[in-house]
CSV table of C-alpha atoms in Angstrom, one decimal:
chain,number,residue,atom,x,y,z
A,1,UNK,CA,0.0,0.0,0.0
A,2,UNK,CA,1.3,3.4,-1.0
A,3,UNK,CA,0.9,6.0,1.9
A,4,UNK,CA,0.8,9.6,1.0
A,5,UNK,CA,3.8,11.7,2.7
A,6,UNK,CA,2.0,13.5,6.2
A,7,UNK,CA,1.3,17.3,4.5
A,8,UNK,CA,-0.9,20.0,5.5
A,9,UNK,CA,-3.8,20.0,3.8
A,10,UNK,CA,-4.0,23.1,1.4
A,11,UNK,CA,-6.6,25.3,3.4
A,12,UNK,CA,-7.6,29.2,2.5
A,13,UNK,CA,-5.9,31.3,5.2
A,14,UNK,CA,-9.7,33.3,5.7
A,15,UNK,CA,-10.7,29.9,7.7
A,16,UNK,CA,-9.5,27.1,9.9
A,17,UNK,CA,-10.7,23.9,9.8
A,18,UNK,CA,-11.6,22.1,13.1
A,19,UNK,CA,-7.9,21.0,14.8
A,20,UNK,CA,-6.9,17.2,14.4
A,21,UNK,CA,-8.8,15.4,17.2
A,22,UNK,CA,-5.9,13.0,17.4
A,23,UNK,CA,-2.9,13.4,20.3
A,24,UNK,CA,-0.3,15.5,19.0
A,25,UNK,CA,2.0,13.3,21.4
A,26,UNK,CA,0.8,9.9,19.8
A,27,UNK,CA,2.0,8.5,16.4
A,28,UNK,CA,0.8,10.6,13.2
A,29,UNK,CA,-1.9,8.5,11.7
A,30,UNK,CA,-1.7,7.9,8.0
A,31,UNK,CA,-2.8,10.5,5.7
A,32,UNK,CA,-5.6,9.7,2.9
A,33,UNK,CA,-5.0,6.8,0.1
A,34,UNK,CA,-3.5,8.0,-3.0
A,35,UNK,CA,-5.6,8.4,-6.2
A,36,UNK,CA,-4.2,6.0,-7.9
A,37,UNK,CA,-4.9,7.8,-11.4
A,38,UNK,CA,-3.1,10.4,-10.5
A,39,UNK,CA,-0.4,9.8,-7.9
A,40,UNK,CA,-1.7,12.1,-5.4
A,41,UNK,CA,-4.5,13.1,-3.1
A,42,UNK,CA,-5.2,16.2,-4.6
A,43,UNK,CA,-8.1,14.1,-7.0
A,44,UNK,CA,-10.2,14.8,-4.3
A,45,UNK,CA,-10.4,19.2,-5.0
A,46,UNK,CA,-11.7,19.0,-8.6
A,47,UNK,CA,-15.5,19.0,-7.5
A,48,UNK,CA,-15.8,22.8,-8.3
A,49,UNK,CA,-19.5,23.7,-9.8
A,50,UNK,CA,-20.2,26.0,-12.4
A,51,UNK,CA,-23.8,27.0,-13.6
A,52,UNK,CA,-26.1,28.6,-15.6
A,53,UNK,CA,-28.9,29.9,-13.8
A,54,UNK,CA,-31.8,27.8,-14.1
A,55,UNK,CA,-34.2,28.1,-10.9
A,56,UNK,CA,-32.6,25.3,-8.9
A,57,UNK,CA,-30.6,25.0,-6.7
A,58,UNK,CA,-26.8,23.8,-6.8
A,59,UNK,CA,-23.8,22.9,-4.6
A,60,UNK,CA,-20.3,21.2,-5.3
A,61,UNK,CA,-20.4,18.1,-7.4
A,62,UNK,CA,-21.2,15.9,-4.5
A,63,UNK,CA,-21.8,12.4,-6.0
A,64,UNK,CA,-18.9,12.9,-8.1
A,65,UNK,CA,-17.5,13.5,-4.5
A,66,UNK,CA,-18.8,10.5,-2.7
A,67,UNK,CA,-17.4,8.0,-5.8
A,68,UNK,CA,-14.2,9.7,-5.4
A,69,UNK,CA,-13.9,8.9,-1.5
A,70,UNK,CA,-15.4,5.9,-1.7
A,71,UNK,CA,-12.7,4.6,-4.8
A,72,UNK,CA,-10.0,4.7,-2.8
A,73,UNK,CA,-8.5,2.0,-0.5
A,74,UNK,CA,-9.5,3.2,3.1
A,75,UNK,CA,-8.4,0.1,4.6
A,76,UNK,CA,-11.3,-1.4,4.9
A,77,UNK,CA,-12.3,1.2,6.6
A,78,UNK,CA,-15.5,3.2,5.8
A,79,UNK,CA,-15.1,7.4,5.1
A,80,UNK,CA,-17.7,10.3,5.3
A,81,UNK,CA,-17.9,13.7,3.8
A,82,UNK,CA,-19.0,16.4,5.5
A,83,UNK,CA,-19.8,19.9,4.6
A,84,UNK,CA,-19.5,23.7,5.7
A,85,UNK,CA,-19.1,27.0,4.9
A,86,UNK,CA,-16.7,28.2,7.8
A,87,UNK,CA,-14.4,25.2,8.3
A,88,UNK,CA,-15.1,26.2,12.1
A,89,UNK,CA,-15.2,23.2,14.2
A,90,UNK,CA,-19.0,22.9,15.2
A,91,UNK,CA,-20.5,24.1,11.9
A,92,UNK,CA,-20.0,20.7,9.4
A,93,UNK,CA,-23.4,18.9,8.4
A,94,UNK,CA,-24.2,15.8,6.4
A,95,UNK,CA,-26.0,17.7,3.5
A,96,UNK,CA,-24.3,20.0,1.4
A,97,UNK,CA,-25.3,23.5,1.3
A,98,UNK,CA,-27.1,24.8,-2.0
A,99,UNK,CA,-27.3,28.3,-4.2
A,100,UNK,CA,-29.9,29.4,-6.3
A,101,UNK,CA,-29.3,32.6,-7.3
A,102,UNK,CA,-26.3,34.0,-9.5
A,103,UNK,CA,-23.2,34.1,-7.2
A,104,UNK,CA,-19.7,32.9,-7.2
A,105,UNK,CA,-18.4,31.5,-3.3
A,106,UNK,CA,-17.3,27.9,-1.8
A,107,UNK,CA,-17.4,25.9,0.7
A,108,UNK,CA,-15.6,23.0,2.5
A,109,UNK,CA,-15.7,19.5,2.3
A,110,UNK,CA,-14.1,16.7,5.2
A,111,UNK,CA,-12.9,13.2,4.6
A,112,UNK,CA,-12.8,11.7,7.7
A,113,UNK,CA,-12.3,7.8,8.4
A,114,UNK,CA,-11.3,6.1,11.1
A,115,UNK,CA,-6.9,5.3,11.3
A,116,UNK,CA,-6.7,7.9,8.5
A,117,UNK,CA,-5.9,12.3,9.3
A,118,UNK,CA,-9.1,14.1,8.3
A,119,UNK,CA,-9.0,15.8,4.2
A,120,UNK,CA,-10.3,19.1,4.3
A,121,UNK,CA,-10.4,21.2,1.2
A,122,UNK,CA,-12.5,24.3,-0.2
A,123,UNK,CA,-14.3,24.1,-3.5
A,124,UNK,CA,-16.1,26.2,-5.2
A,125,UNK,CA,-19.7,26.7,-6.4
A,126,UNK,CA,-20.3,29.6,-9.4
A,127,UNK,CA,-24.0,30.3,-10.7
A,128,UNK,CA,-23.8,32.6,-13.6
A,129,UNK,CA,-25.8,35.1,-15.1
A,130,UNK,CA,-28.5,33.3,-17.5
A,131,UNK,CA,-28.2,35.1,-20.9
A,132,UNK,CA,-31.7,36.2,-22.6
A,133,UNK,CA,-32.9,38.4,-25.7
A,134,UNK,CA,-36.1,40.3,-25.9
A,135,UNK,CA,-36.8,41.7,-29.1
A,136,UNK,CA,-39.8,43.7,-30.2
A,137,UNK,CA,-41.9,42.7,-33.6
A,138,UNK,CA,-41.7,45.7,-36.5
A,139,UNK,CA,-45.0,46.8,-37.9
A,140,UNK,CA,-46.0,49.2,-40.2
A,141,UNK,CA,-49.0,51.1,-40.8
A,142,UNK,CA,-51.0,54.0,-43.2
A,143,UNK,CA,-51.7,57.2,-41.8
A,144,UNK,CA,-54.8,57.3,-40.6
A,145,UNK,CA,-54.8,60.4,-38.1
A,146,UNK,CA,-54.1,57.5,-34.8
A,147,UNK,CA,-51.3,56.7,-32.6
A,148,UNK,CA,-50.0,53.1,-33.3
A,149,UNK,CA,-48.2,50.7,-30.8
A,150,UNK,CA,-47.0,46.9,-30.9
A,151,UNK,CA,-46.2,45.2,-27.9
A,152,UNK,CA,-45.3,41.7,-29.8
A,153,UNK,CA,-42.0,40.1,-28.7
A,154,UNK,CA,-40.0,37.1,-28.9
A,155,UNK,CA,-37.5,35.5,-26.7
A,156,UNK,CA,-34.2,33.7,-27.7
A,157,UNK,CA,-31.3,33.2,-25.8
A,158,UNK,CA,-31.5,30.9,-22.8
A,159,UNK,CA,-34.4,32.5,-22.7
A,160,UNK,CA,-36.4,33.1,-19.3
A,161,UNK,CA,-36.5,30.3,-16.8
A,162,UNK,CA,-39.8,28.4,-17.4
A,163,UNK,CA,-42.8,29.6,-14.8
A,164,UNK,CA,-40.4,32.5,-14.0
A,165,UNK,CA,-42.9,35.9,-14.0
A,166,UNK,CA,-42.1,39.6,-15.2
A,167,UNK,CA,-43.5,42.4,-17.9
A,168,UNK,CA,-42.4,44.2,-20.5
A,169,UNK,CA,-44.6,47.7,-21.2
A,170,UNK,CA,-43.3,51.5,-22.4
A,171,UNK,CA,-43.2,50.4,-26.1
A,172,UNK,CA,-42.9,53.5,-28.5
A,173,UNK,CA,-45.9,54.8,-30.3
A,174,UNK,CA,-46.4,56.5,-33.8
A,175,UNK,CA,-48.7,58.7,-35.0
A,176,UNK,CA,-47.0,60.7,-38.2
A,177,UNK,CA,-45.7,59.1,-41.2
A,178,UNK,CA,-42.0,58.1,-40.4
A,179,UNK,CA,-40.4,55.5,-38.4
A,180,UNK,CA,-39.2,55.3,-35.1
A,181,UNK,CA,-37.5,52.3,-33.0
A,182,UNK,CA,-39.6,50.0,-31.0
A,183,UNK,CA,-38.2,50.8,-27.8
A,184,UNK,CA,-39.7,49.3,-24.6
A,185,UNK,CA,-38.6,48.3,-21.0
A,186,UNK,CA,-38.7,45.3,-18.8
A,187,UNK,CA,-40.7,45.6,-15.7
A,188,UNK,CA,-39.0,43.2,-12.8
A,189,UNK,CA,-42.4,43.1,-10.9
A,190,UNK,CA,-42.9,39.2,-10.5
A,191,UNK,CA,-40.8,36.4,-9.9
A,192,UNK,CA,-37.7,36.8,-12.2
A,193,UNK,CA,-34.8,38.7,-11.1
A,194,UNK,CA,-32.5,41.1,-12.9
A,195,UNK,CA,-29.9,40.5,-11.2
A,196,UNK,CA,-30.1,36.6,-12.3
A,197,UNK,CA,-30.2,37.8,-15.6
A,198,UNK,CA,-27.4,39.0,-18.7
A,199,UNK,CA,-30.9,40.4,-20.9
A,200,UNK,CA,-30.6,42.4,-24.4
A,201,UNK,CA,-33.0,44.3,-25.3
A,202,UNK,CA,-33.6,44.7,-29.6
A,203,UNK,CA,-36.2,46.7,-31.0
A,204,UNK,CA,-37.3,46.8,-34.5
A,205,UNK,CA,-39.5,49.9,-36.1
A,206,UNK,CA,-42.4,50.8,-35.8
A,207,UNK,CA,-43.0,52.7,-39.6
A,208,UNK,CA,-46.2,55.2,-40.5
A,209,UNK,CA,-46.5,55.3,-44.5
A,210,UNK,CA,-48.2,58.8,-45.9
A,211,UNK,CA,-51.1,58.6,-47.0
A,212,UNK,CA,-51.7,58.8,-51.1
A,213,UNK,CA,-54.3,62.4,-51.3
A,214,UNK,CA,-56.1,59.8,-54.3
A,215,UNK,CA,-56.5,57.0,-51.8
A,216,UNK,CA,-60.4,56.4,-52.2
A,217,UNK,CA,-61.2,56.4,-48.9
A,218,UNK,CA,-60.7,60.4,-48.7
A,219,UNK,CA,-63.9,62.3,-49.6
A,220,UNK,CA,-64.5,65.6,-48.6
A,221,UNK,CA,-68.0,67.6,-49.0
A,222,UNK,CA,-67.8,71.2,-49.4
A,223,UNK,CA,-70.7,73.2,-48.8
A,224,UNK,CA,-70.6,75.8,-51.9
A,225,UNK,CA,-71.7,78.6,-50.1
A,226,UNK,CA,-71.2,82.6,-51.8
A,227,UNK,CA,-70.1,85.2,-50.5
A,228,UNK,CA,-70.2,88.6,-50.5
A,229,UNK,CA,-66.7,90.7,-50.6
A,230,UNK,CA,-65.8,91.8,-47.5
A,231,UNK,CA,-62.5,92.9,-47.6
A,232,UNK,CA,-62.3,89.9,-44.4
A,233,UNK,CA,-61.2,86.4,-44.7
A,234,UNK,CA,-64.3,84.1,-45.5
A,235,UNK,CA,-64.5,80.0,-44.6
A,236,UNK,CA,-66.4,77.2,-46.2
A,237,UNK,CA,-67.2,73.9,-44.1
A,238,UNK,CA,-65.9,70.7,-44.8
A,239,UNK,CA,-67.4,67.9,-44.1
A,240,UNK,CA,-66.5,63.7,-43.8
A,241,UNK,CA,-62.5,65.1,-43.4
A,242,UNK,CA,-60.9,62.0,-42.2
A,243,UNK,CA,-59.1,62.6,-38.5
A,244,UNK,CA,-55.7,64.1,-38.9
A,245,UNK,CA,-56.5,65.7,-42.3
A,246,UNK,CA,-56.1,69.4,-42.9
């Protein structure tokens, strides 16, 4: 059997990890088994997690954890993994702690087994940002005197986490022939959270074409009334002038 040399473990310097519970005055018991695919006992830190946010939660890769541990030639004795996020002494539980939300920390994992030192090591848990595009539909209209609006749009991307709530509202209006961008906003006023979010907003136009002065649907009556000179400007009523016409 090939014993590991007695080392520190390789702890971060912002915690410490319960002290060994063993005598310092008795014999040093052995240290971990060796991988054996790699020669070493650092195997045991590549259970880092890295996510995209998708409404559940996460923690280190802990069965990839526990088949690690339990590969390796304990003796014929049996290991445990415990968890924390201090390293303190009294703060280790059986279950892993989890993350939801976007965020980038760790935590620490024990090895412990009886004849063997305890394993501790950090690892570390990453949720990022979930990237989604909102885009507003074009449309296009004639001019027909009224303010236009279209509040169509589609999602692509990641895309929005299924059952996940929000709005979007603000989107431009026309009246006048032109064209002018169909800008909008996202309103954050349900369950989805910016800040779990990378989000694009693209608009398309929204575009007013003039209206042709021919275009049959434009009849104007004219009263032909006479009038005496005055010397004073004089009016005639129109009437059936579509709204917006002059």
């Amino acid at each position: 059997l090939a014993i590991a040399p007695a080392a520190t473990p390789s702890v971060d310097p912002a915690h410490e990890p319960d002290p060994s519970p063993f005598d310092p005055d008795e014999p040093v018991p052995p240290q971990p088994p060796v991988d054996p695919a790699t020669g070493e006992i650092r195997g045991l830190s590549a259970f880092d997690a890295v996510v995209v946010y998708d409404g559940a939660a996460h923690t280190l890769d802990v069965a990839a954890l526990k088949a690690k541990v339990d590969s390796l030639d304990w003796l014929g004795n049996a290991p445990s993994v415990a968890y924390s996020l201090t390293g303190a002494a009294d703060a280790w539980t059986a279950e892993a702690p989890t993350w939801t939300d976007v965020t980038a920390t760790s935590l620490w994992f024990r090895v412990t087994c009886p004849n063997f030192s305890n394993y501790v090591h950090s690892a570390g848990v990453t949720v990022t940002n979930r990237p989604a595009t909102v885009t507003s539909e074009a449309k296009s209209w004639t001019y027909d005197g009224l303010a236009h609006s279209n509040d169509v749009v589609t999602i692509s991307g990641e895309g929005f986490v299924a059952g996940e709530t929000y709005a979007t509202n603000f989107f431009a209006t026309i009246t006048d022939a032109g064209t002018v961008p169909n800008a909008f906003a996202i309103d954050w006023n349900g369950t989805a959270k910016a800040s779990n979010y990378a989000l694009t907003l693209v608009t398309n136009d929204l575009t007013v074409t003039a209206r042709p002065l021919d275009d049959g649907e434009v009849s104007v009556e004219v009263d032909r009334t006479a009038f005496t000179y005055t010397g004073e400007e004089q009016k005639i009523e129109a009437s059936n002038v579509p709204s917006g016409v002059k």
